[in-house]
mmCIF file of C-alpha atoms in Angstrom:
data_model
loop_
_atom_site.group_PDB
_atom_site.id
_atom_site.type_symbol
_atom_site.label_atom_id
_atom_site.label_comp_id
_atom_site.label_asym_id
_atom_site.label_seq_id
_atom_site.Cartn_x
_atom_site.Cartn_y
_atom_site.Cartn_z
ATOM 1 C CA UNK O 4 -28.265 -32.637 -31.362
ATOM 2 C CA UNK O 5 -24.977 -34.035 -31.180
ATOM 3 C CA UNK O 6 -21.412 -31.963 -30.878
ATOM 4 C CA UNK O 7 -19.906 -35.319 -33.025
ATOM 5 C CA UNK O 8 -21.709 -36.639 -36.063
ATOM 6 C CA UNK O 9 -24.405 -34.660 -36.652
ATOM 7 C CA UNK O 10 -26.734 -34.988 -39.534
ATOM 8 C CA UNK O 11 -26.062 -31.779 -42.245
ATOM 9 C CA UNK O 12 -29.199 -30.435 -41.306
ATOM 10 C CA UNK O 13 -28.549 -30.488 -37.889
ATOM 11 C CA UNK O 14 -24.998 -29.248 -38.697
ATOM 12 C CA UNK O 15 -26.764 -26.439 -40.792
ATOM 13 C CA UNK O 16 -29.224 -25.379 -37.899
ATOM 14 C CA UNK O 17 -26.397 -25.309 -35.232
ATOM 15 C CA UNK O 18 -23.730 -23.191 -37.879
ATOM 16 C CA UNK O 19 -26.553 -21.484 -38.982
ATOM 17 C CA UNK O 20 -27.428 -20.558 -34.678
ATOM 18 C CA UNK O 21 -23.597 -19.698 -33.981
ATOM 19 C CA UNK O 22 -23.111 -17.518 -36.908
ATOM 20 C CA UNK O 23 -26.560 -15.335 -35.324
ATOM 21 C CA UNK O 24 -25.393 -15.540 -31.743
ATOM 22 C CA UNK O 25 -21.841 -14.199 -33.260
ATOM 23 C CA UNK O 26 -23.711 -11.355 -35.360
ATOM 24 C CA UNK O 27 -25.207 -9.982 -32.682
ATOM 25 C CA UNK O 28 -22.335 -10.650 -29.861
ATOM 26 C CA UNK O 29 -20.583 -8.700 -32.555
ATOM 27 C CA UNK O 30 -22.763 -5.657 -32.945
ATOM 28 C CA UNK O 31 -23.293 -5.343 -29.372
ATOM 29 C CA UNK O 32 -19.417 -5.106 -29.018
ATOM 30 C CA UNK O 33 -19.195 -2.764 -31.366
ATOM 31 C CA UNK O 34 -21.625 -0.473 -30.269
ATOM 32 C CA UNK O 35 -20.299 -0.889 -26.912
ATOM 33 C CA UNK O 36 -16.705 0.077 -27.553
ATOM 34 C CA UNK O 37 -17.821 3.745 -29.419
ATOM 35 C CA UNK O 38 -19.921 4.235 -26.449
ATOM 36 C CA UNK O 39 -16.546 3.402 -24.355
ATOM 37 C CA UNK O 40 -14.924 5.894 -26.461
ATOM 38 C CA UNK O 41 -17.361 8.873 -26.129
ATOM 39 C CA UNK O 42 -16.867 8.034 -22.513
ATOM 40 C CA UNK O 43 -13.535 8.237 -23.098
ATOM 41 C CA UNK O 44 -13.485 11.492 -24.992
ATOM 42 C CA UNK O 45 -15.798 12.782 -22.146
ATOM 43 C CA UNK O 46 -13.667 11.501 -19.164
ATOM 44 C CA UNK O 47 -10.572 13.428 -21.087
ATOM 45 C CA UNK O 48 -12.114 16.373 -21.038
ATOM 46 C CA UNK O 49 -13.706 16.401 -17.863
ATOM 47 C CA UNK O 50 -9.864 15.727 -16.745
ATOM 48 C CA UNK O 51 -8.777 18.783 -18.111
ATOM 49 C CA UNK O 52 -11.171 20.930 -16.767
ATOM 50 C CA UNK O 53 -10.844 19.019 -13.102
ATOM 51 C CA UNK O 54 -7.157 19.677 -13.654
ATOM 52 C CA UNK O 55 -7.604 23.668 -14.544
ATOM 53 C CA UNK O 56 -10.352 23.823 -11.326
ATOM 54 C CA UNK O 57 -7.962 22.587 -8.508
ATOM 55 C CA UNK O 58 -5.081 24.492 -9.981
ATOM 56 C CA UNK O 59 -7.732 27.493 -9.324
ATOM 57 C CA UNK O 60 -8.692 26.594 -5.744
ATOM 58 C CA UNK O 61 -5.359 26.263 -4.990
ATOM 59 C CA UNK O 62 -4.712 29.432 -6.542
ATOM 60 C CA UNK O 63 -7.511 30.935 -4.764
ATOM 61 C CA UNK O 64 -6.807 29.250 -1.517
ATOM 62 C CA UNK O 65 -3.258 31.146 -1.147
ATOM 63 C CA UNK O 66 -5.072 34.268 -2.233
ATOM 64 C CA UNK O 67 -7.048 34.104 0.603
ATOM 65 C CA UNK O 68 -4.223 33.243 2.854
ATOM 66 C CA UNK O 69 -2.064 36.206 1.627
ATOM 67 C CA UNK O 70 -5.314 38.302 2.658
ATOM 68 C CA UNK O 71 -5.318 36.824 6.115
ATOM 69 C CA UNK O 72 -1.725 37.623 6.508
ATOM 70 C CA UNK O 73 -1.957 41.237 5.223
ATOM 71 C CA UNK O 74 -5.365 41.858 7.373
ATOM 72 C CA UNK O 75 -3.431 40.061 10.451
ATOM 73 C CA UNK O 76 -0.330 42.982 9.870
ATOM 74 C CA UNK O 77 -2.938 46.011 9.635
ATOM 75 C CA UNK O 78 -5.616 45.143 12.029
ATOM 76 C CA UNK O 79 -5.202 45.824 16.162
ATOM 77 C CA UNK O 80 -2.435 43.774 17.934
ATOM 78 C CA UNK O 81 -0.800 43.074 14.487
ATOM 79 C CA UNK O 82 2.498 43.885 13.160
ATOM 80 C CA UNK O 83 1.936 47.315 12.067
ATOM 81 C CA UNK O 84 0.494 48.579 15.080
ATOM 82 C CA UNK O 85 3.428 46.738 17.369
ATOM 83 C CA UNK O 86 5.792 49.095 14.984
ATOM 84 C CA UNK O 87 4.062 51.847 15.713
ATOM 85 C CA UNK O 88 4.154 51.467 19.615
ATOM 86 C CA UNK O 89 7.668 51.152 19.159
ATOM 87 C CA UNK O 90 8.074 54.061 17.199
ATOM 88 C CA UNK O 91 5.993 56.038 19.429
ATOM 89 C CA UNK O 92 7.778 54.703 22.433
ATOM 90 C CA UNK O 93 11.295 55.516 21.382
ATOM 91 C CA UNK O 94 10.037 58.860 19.916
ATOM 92 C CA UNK O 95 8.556 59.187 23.774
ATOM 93 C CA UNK O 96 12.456 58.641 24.919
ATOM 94 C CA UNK O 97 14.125 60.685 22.278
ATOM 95 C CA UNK O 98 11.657 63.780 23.463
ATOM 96 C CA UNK O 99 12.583 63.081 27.508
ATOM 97 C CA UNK O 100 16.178 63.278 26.416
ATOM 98 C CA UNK O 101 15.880 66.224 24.565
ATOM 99 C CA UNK O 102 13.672 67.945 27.212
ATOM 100 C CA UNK O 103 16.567 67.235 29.668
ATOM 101 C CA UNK O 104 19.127 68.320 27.344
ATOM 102 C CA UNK O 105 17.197 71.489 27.057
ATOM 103 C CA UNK O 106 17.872 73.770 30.772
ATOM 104 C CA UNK O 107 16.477 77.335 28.945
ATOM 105 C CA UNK O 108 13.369 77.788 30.876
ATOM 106 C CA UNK O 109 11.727 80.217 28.643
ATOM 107 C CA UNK O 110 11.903 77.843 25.791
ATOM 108 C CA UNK O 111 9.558 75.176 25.682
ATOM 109 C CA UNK O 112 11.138 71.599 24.645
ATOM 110 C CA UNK O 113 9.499 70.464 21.278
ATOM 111 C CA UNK O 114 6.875 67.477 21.359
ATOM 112 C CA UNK O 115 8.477 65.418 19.369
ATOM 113 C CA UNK O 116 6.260 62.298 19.895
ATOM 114 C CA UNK O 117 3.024 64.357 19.395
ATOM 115 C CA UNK O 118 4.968 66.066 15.697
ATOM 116 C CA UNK O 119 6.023 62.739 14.604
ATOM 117 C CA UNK O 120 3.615 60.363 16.304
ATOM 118 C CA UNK O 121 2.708 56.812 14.163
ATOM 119 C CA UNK O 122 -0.930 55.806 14.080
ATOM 120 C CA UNK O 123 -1.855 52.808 13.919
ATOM 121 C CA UNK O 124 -3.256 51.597 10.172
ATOM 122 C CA UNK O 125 -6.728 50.477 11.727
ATOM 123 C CA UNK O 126 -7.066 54.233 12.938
ATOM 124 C CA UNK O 127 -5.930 55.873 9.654
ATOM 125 C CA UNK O 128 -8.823 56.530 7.276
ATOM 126 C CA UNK O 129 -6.672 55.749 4.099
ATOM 127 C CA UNK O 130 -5.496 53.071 6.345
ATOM 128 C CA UNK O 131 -8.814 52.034 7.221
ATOM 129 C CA UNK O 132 -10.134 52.000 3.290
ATOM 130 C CA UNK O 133 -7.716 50.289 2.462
ATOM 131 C CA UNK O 134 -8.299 47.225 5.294
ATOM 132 C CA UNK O 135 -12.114 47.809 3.904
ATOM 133 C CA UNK O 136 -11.284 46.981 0.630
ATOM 134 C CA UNK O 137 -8.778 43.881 1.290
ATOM 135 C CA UNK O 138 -11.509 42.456 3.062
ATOM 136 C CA UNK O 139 -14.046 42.627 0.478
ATOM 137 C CA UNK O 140 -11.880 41.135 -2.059
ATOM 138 C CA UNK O 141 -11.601 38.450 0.369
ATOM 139 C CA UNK O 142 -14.786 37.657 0.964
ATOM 140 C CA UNK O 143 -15.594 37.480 -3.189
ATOM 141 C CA UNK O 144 -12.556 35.442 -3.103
ATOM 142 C CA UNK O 145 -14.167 33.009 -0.516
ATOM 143 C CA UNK O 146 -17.206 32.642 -2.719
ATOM 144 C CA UNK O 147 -16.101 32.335 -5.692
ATOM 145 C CA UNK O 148 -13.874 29.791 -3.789
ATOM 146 C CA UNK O 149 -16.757 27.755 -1.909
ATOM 147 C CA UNK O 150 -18.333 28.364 -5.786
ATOM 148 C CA UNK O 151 -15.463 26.298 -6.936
ATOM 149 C CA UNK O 152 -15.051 23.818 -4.947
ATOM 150 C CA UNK O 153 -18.849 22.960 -5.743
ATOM 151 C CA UNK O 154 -18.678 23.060 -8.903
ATOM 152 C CA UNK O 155 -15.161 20.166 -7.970
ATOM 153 C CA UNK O 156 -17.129 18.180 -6.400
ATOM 154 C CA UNK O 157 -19.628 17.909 -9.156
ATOM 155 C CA UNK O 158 -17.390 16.946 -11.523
ATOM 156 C CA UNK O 159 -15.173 14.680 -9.766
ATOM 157 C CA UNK O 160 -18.741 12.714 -9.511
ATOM 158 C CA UNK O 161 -19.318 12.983 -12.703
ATOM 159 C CA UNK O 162 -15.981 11.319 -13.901
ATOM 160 C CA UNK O 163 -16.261 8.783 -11.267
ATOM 161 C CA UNK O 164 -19.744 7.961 -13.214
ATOM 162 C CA UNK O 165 -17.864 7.816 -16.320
ATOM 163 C CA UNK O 166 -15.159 5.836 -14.777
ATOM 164 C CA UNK O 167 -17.443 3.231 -14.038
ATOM 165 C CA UNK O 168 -19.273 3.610 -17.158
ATOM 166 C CA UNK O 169 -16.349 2.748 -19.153
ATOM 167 C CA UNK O 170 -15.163 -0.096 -16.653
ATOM 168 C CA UNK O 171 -18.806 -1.797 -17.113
ATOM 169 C CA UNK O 172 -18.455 -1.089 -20.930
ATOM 170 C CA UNK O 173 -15.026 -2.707 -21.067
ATOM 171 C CA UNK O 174 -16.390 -5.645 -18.986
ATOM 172 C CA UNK O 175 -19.097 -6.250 -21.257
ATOM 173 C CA UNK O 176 -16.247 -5.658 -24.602
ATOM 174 C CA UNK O 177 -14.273 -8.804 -22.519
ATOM 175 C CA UNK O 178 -17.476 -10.451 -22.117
ATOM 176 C CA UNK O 179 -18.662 -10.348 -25.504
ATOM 177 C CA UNK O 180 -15.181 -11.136 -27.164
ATOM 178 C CA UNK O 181 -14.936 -14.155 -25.471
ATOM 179 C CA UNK O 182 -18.500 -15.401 -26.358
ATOM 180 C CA UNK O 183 -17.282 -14.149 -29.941
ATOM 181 C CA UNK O 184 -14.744 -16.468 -29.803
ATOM 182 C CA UNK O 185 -17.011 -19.216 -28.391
ATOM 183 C CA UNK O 186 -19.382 -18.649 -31.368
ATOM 184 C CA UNK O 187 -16.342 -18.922 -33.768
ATOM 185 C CA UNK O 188 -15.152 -22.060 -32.624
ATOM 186 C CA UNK O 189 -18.912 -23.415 -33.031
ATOM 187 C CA UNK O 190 -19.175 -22.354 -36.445
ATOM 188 C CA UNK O 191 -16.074 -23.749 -37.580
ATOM 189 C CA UNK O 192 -16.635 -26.929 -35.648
ATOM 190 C CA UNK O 193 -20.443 -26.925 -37.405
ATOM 191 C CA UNK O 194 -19.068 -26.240 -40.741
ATOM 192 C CA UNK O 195 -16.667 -29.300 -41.044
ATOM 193 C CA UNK O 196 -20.428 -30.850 -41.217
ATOM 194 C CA UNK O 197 -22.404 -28.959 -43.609
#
């Protein structure tokens, strides 16, 4: 068949081929683009929830990290226990000095660092309990943590599917709108002839 001066049958059968191709081009892009936009609907959920599970971790994350600090202060060689050796030291001074301020013989000099004496928090039971309980907070922190950042992973994976799901579905949309517009040309071209 010719593109120029075809017979009105031929003209017929070539319209007639153009107007299917188009019909179908044209379902195909429609049924593509809701399937783009359940994928779309999807992905903007899935957002949401990615967005509310890192603001978690990172919630979770300085949790943990205010734990370590706190367990760091309590526990030997930290902060609380350096206090107390100071304390215990200058309470060790103050009771020399009184002792030597004291000449009575028959009058014993108070023990001031044993009456007033700091313990360190990781030999107090109360202490102790709580350093017990800090650290099992942490550690269902840390799960529910490594829990989370599984469950992150999963669903970063699953928008990058839909990501590409959509891309490949608005490829195919571009794809078919230009064959649409191929088959439209034909079929006016084809009906000058019928």
């Amino acid at each position: 068949m010719k593109w120029n001066n075809c017979s009105k049958e031929e003209a017929q059968e070539a319209y007639d081929y153009a107007k299917n191709r188009y019909q179908h081009a044209a379902e195909s892009y429609l049924s593509d683009k809701k399937q783009y936009e359940a994928c779309y609907s999807e992905y903007k959920s899935y957002s949401s929830k990615l967005d509310s599970v890192r603001s978690d971790t990172i919630n979770f994350e300085k949790r943990i990290e205010q734990m370590d600090d706190v367990l760091k202060m309590l526990n030997s060689g930290g902060a609380v226990e350096d206090a107390a050796n100071a304390a215990n030291s200058s309470l060790k001074t103050a009771e020399e000095d009184l002792s030597k301020s004291l000449k009575h013989y028959s009058i014993p000099s108070p023990s001031i660092s044993k009456t007033f004496e700091c313990v360190p928090a990781d030999r107090q039971l109360d202490s102790l309990s709580a350093i017990r309980v800090i650290e099992k907070e942490k550690r269902r922190l840390e799960q529910a943590l490594a829990d989370l950042k599984s469950k992150l992973r999963s669903m970063e994976q699953e928008t990058d599917a839909l990501t590409k799901k959509m891309n490949s579905l608005a490829s195919g949309q571009a794809d078919l709108s230009k064959k649409m517009k191929q088959y439209t040309f034909e079929m006016n071209h084809f009906k000058k002839y019928v």
